[in-house]
Amino acid sequence: TQRGRSRETDQYQAGTASFTLRNEDRRFDPSNTASPYAPGILPRALVIIRLAGQQIFGGYVNDYVVGYEIPNICTVDVSCIDGFCVPANTYLNAYSPGAMLTGARISSVLNTIAYPAARSIATGNTTLAAGTFDQVFALDHLQMAARSENGYLFCDRAGVMTFFDSWH
């Protein structure tokens, strides 16, 4: 797993995780419709990774890569990304919010894109101006709002979209 930021002055980046599953019976093969997990072997399937009883990653499947080795070894490499993948792949179209505090704007954007996961959003101390945003990635707008507050927007290890304002 990997998440966070490289330097203190950087924006938080999407967290990632990857793991390999043994797959001799093809139960984790996305093309196997007889799998007991079918049809759930899809991109954006929910992933929770625990280590010694502690959740260390919560997010979504990004990709599956099935590999076969002769004679009978099959593996599936699974790559995952945290909740940033949803707003990173969703446009705001004709989004016209009024003036509001940073936390309210972040919540408004998450509601607009029907963000599916848990969230913990601070109120914020900066009032953002009203405007109209069209064909803007939701994540870009969310990060702009967090920067205007000098706050932090990230997905924590449990997959909770979190905003800390500048006083947190």
PDB file of C-alpha atoms in Angstrom:
ATOM      1  CA  THR A   1       0.000   0.000   0.000  1.00  0.00           C
ATOM      2  CA  GLN A   2       1.042   3.578  -0.506  1.00  0.00           C
ATOM      3  CA  ARG A   3      -0.728   6.810   0.349  1.00  0.00           C
ATOM      4  CA  GLY A   4      -0.105  10.338   1.518  1.00  0.00           C
ATOM      5  CA  ARG A   5       2.273  12.873   0.103  1.00  0.00           C
ATOM      6  CA  SER A   6       5.986  13.064  -0.593  1.00  0.00           C
ATOM      7  CA  ARG A   7       6.642  16.423   1.062  1.00  0.00           C
ATOM      8  CA  GLU A   8       4.766  18.508   3.588  1.00  0.00           C
ATOM      9  CA  THR A   9       3.962  21.160   0.985  1.00  0.00           C
ATOM     10  CA  ASP A  10       2.548  18.667  -1.560  1.00  0.00           C
ATOM     11  CA  GLN A  11      -1.123  17.872  -2.139  1.00  0.00           C
ATOM     12  CA  TYR A  12      -2.257  14.470  -0.938  1.00  0.00           C
ATOM     13  CA  GLN A  13      -2.281  11.963  -3.764  1.00  0.00           C
ATOM     14  CA  ALA A  14      -4.535   8.976  -4.307  1.00  0.00           C
ATOM     15  CA  GLY A  15      -3.601   6.001  -2.179  1.00  0.00           C
ATOM     16  CA  THR A  16      -2.843   2.752  -3.942  1.00  0.00           C
ATOM     17  CA  ALA A  17      -2.559  -0.895  -3.038  1.00  0.00           C
ATOM     18  CA  SER A  18      -1.686  -4.011  -4.973  1.00  0.00           C
ATOM     19  CA  PHE A  19      -1.656  -7.692  -4.184  1.00  0.00           C
ATOM     20  CA  THR A  20      -1.452 -11.053  -5.935  1.00  0.00           C
ATOM     21  CA  LEU A  21      -3.962 -13.873  -5.541  1.00  0.00           C
ATOM     22  CA  ARG A  22      -3.295 -17.542  -6.326  1.00  0.00           C
ATOM     23  CA  ASN A  23      -5.913 -18.580  -8.821  1.00  0.00           C
ATOM     24  CA  GLU A  24      -5.493 -22.235  -9.828  1.00  0.00           C
ATOM     25  CA  ASP A  25      -9.281 -22.797  -9.797  1.00  0.00           C
ATOM     26  CA  ARG A  26      -9.915 -19.488 -11.666  1.00  0.00           C
ATOM     27  CA  ARG A  27     -12.240 -18.180  -8.937  1.00  0.00           C
ATOM     28  CA  PHE A  28     -10.625 -14.706  -9.223  1.00  0.00           C
ATOM     29  CA  ASP A  29     -10.572 -14.637 -13.031  1.00  0.00           C
ATOM     30  CA  PRO A  30     -12.882 -11.823 -14.269  1.00  0.00           C
ATOM     31  CA  SER A  31     -13.691 -13.839 -17.414  1.00  0.00           C
ATOM     32  CA  ASN A  32     -14.866 -16.912 -15.448  1.00  0.00           C
ATOM     33  CA  THR A  33     -18.660 -16.639 -15.199  1.00  0.00           C
ATOM     34  CA  ALA A  34     -18.732 -19.867 -13.109  1.00  0.00           C
ATOM     35  CA  SER A  35     -16.683 -18.234 -10.338  1.00  0.00           C
ATOM     36  CA  PRO A  36     -18.426 -18.063  -6.958  1.00  0.00           C
ATOM     37  CA  TYR A  37     -17.562 -14.336  -6.996  1.00  0.00           C
ATOM     38  CA  ALA A  38     -19.043 -13.624 -10.450  1.00  0.00           C
ATOM     39  CA  PRO A  39     -20.257 -11.112 -11.478  1.00  0.00           C
ATOM     40  CA  GLY A  40     -18.499  -9.186  -8.680  1.00  0.00           C
ATOM     41  CA  ILE A  41     -15.010  -9.363 -10.174  1.00  0.00           C
ATOM     42  CA  LEU A  42     -15.239  -5.913 -11.705  1.00  0.00           C
ATOM     43  CA  PRO A  43     -13.306  -2.651 -11.656  1.00  0.00           C
ATOM     44  CA  ARG A  44     -14.436  -0.416  -8.791  1.00  0.00           C
ATOM     45  CA  ALA A  45     -15.296  -3.398  -6.589  1.00  0.00           C
ATOM     46  CA  LEU A  46     -14.850  -2.421  -2.944  1.00  0.00           C
ATOM     47  CA  VAL A  47     -11.554  -3.530  -1.370  1.00  0.00           C
ATOM     48  CA  ILE A  48     -10.689  -3.578   2.328  1.00  0.00           C
ATOM     49  CA  ILE A  49      -7.223  -4.744   3.354  1.00  0.00           C
ATOM     50  CA  ARG A  50      -6.537  -5.654   6.965  1.00  0.00           C
ATOM     51  CA  LEU A  51      -3.259  -6.579   8.616  1.00  0.00           C
ATOM     52  CA  ALA A  52      -3.267  -8.026  12.133  1.00  0.00           C
ATOM     53  CA  GLY A  53      -6.882  -6.919  12.571  1.00  0.00           C
ATOM     54  CA  GLN A  54      -6.202  -3.279  11.587  1.00  0.00           C
ATOM     55  CA  GLN A  55      -7.578  -1.831   8.381  1.00  0.00           C
ATOM     56  CA  ILE A  56      -4.671  -0.466   6.370  1.00  0.00           C
ATOM     57  CA  PHE A  57      -6.457   0.315   3.105  1.00  0.00           C
ATOM     58  CA  GLY A  58      -9.971   0.993   1.902  1.00  0.00           C
ATOM     59  CA  GLY A  59     -10.684   1.677  -1.735  1.00  0.00           C
ATOM     60  CA  TYR A  60     -11.656   0.197  -5.069  1.00  0.00           C
ATOM     61  CA  VAL A  61     -10.218  -2.223  -7.623  1.00  0.00           C
ATOM     62  CA  ASN A  62      -8.562  -0.410 -10.482  1.00  0.00           C
ATOM     63  CA  ASP A  63      -7.521  -3.415 -12.587  1.00  0.00           C
ATOM     64  CA  TYR A  64      -7.105  -7.191 -12.670  1.00  0.00           C
ATOM     65  CA  VAL A  65      -4.266  -8.879 -14.566  1.00  0.00           C
ATOM     66  CA  VAL A  66      -4.524 -12.647 -14.917  1.00  0.00           C
ATOM     67  CA  GLY A  67      -1.251 -14.500 -15.413  1.00  0.00           C
ATOM     68  CA  TYR A  68      -0.697 -18.146 -16.308  1.00  0.00           C
ATOM     69  CA  GLU A  69       2.530 -20.030 -15.778  1.00  0.00           C
ATOM     70  CA  ILE A  70       3.107 -23.507 -17.105  1.00  0.00           C
ATOM     71  CA  PRO A  71       2.119 -26.077 -15.974  1.00  0.00           C
ATOM     72  CA  ASN A  72      -0.637 -25.250 -13.457  1.00  0.00           C
ATOM     73  CA  ILE A  73       0.051 -21.938 -11.749  1.00  0.00           C
ATOM     74  CA  CYS A  74      -2.351 -19.063 -12.216  1.00  0.00           C
ATOM     75  CA  THR A  75      -2.262 -15.722 -10.428  1.00  0.00           C
ATOM     76  CA  VAL A  76      -4.303 -12.539 -10.497  1.00  0.00           C
ATOM     77  CA  ASP A  77      -2.572  -9.232  -9.807  1.00  0.00           C
ATOM     78  CA  VAL A  78      -5.035  -6.749  -8.362  1.00  0.00           C
ATOM     79  CA  SER A  79      -4.305  -3.017  -8.351  1.00  0.00           C
ATOM     80  CA  CYS A  80      -6.433  -0.729  -6.197  1.00  0.00           C
ATOM     81  CA  ILE A  81      -6.941   2.985  -5.650  1.00  0.00           C
ATOM     82  CA  ASP A  82      -8.584   4.835  -2.790  1.00  0.00           C
ATOM     83  CA  GLY A  83     -11.713   7.002  -2.901  1.00  0.00           C
ATOM     84  CA  PHE A  84      -9.939   9.747  -4.880  1.00  0.00           C
ATOM     85  CA  CYS A  85     -10.679   7.638  -7.987  1.00  0.00           C
ATOM     86  CA  VAL A  86     -14.352   8.629  -7.920  1.00  0.00           C
ATOM     87  CA  PRO A  87     -13.946  12.443  -8.093  1.00  0.00           C
ATOM     88  CA  ALA A  88     -10.845  12.064 -10.292  1.00  0.00           C
ATOM     89  CA  ASN A  89     -12.993  10.392 -12.941  1.00  0.00           C
ATOM     90  CA  THR A  90     -16.137  12.500 -12.589  1.00  0.00           C
ATOM     91  CA  TYR A  91     -16.788  15.838 -14.263  1.00  0.00           C
ATOM     92  CA  LEU A  92     -18.718  18.682 -12.713  1.00  0.00           C
ATOM     93  CA  ASN A  93     -21.114  19.851 -15.421  1.00  0.00           C
ATOM     94  CA  ALA A  94     -22.911  23.172 -15.021  1.00  0.00           C
ATOM     95  CA  TYR A  95     -22.209  23.073 -11.291  1.00  0.00           C
ATOM     96  CA  SER A  96     -23.216  26.478  -9.880  1.00  0.00           C
ATOM     97  CA  PRO A  97     -22.745  26.697  -6.121  1.00  0.00           C
ATOM     98  CA  GLY A  98     -23.389  29.839  -4.131  1.00  0.00           C
ATOM     99  CA  ALA A  99     -20.864  31.405  -1.769  1.00  0.00           C
ATOM    100  CA  MET A 100     -20.182  28.976   1.072  1.00  0.00           C
ATOM    101  CA  LEU A 101     -17.588  27.827   3.577  1.00  0.00           C
ATOM    102  CA  THR A 102     -14.942  25.404   2.367  1.00  0.00           C
ATOM    103  CA  GLY A 103     -16.372  22.365   4.130  1.00  0.00           C
ATOM    104  CA  ALA A 104     -19.840  23.070   2.738  1.00  0.00           C
ATOM    105  CA  ARG A 105     -18.387  23.343  -0.789  1.00  0.00           C
ATOM    106  CA  ILE A 106     -16.528  20.058  -0.425  1.00  0.00           C
ATOM    107  CA  SER A 107     -19.690  18.369   0.863  1.00  0.00           C
ATOM    108  CA  SER A 108     -21.711  19.924  -1.961  1.00  0.00           C
ATOM    109  CA  VAL A 109     -19.332  18.583  -4.614  1.00  0.00           C
ATOM    110  CA  LEU A 110     -19.331  15.105  -3.013  1.00  0.00           C
ATOM    111  CA  ASN A 111     -23.135  15.145  -2.939  1.00  0.00           C
ATOM    112  CA  THR A 112     -23.299  16.344  -6.557  1.00  0.00           C
ATOM    113  CA  ILE A 113     -21.173  13.430  -7.780  1.00  0.00           C
ATOM    114  CA  ALA A 114     -22.990  10.964  -5.472  1.00  0.00           C
ATOM    115  CA  TYR A 115     -19.755  10.045  -3.703  1.00  0.00           C
ATOM    116  CA  PRO A 116     -20.471   6.543  -2.363  1.00  0.00           C
ATOM    117  CA  ALA A 117     -18.130   6.242   0.609  1.00  0.00           C
ATOM    118  CA  ALA A 118     -17.960   7.659   4.119  1.00  0.00           C
ATOM    119  CA  ARG A 119     -16.713  11.168   4.712  1.00  0.00           C
ATOM    120  CA  SER A 120     -15.497  13.366   7.548  1.00  0.00           C
ATOM    121  CA  ILE A 121     -15.555  17.001   6.466  1.00  0.00           C
ATOM    122  CA  ALA A 122     -14.553  19.919   8.716  1.00  0.00           C
ATOM    123  CA  THR A 123     -16.564  23.142   8.491  1.00  0.00           C
ATOM    124  CA  GLY A 124     -13.754  25.306   7.174  1.00  0.00           C
ATOM    125  CA  ASN A 125     -13.011  28.980   7.814  1.00  0.00           C
ATOM    126  CA  THR A 126     -12.811  30.421   4.305  1.00  0.00           C
ATOM    127  CA  THR A 127     -15.835  31.502   2.284  1.00  0.00           C
ATOM    128  CA  LEU A 128     -15.512  30.439  -1.337  1.00  0.00           C
ATOM    129  CA  ALA A 129     -17.105  32.645  -3.987  1.00  0.00           C
ATOM    130  CA  ALA A 130     -20.108  31.600  -6.026  1.00  0.00           C
ATOM    131  CA  GLY A 131     -19.381  30.449  -9.560  1.00  0.00           C
ATOM    132  CA  THR A 132     -20.240  28.112 -12.385  1.00  0.00           C
ATOM    133  CA  PHE A 133     -18.005  25.177 -13.189  1.00  0.00           C
ATOM    134  CA  ASP A 134     -18.401  23.145 -16.341  1.00  0.00           C
ATOM    135  CA  GLN A 135     -16.283  20.226 -17.532  1.00  0.00           C
ATOM    136  CA  VAL A 136     -14.077  20.417 -14.431  1.00  0.00           C
ATOM    137  CA  PHE A 137     -12.894  17.240 -12.746  1.00  0.00           C
ATOM    138  CA  ALA A 138     -14.499  17.052  -9.311  1.00  0.00           C
ATOM    139  CA  LEU A 139     -11.171  16.161  -7.674  1.00  0.00           C
ATOM    140  CA  ASP A 140      -9.517  19.285  -9.118  1.00  0.00           C
ATOM    141  CA  HIS A 141     -12.297  21.427  -7.648  1.00  0.00           C
ATOM    142  CA  LEU A 142     -12.111  19.641  -4.282  1.00  0.00           C
ATOM    143  CA  GLN A 143      -8.342  20.145  -4.070  1.00  0.00           C
ATOM    144  CA  MET A 144      -8.700  23.813  -5.080  1.00  0.00           C
ATOM    145  CA  ALA A 145     -11.193  24.285  -2.236  1.00  0.00           C
ATOM    146  CA  ALA A 146      -8.836  22.611   0.254  1.00  0.00           C
ATOM    147  CA  ARG A 147      -5.891  24.759  -0.949  1.00  0.00           C
ATOM    148  CA  SER A 148      -7.928  27.954  -0.576  1.00  0.00           C
ATOM    149  CA  GLU A 149      -8.412  27.031   3.074  1.00  0.00           C
ATOM    150  CA  ASN A 150      -4.803  25.893   3.501  1.00  0.00           C
ATOM    151  CA  GLY A 151      -6.418  22.649   4.640  1.00  0.00           C
ATOM    152  CA  TYR A 152      -5.945  18.988   3.822  1.00  0.00           C
ATOM    153  CA  LEU A 153      -8.134  16.727   1.700  1.00  0.00           C
ATOM    154  CA  PHE A 154      -7.315  13.012   1.692  1.00  0.00           C
ATOM    155  CA  CYS A 155      -8.739   9.511   1.986  1.00  0.00           C
ATOM    156  CA  ASP A 156      -7.680   7.866   5.214  1.00  0.00           C
ATOM    157  CA  ARG A 157      -6.695   4.216   5.614  1.00  0.00           C
ATOM    158  CA  ALA A 158     -10.318   3.237   6.240  1.00  0.00           C
ATOM    159  CA  GLY A 159     -11.375   4.828   2.932  1.00  0.00           C
ATOM    160  CA  VAL A 160     -13.028   7.862   4.550  1.00  0.00           C
ATOM    161  CA  MET A 161     -12.819  11.071   2.474  1.00  0.00           C
ATOM    162  CA  THR A 162     -11.460  13.538   5.020  1.00  0.00           C
ATOM    163  CA  PHE A 163     -11.065  17.319   5.054  1.00  0.00           C
ATOM    164  CA  PHE A 164      -9.132  19.076   7.810  1.00  0.00           C
ATOM    165  CA  ASP A 165      -9.490  22.849   7.789  1.00  0.00           C
ATOM    166  CA  SER A 166      -6.654  25.245   8.592  1.00  0.00           C
ATOM    167  CA  TRP A 167      -7.479  25.233  12.315  1.00  0.00           C
ATOM    168  CA  HIS A 168      -7.523  21.473  12.703  1.00  0.00           C
TER     169      HIS A 168
END
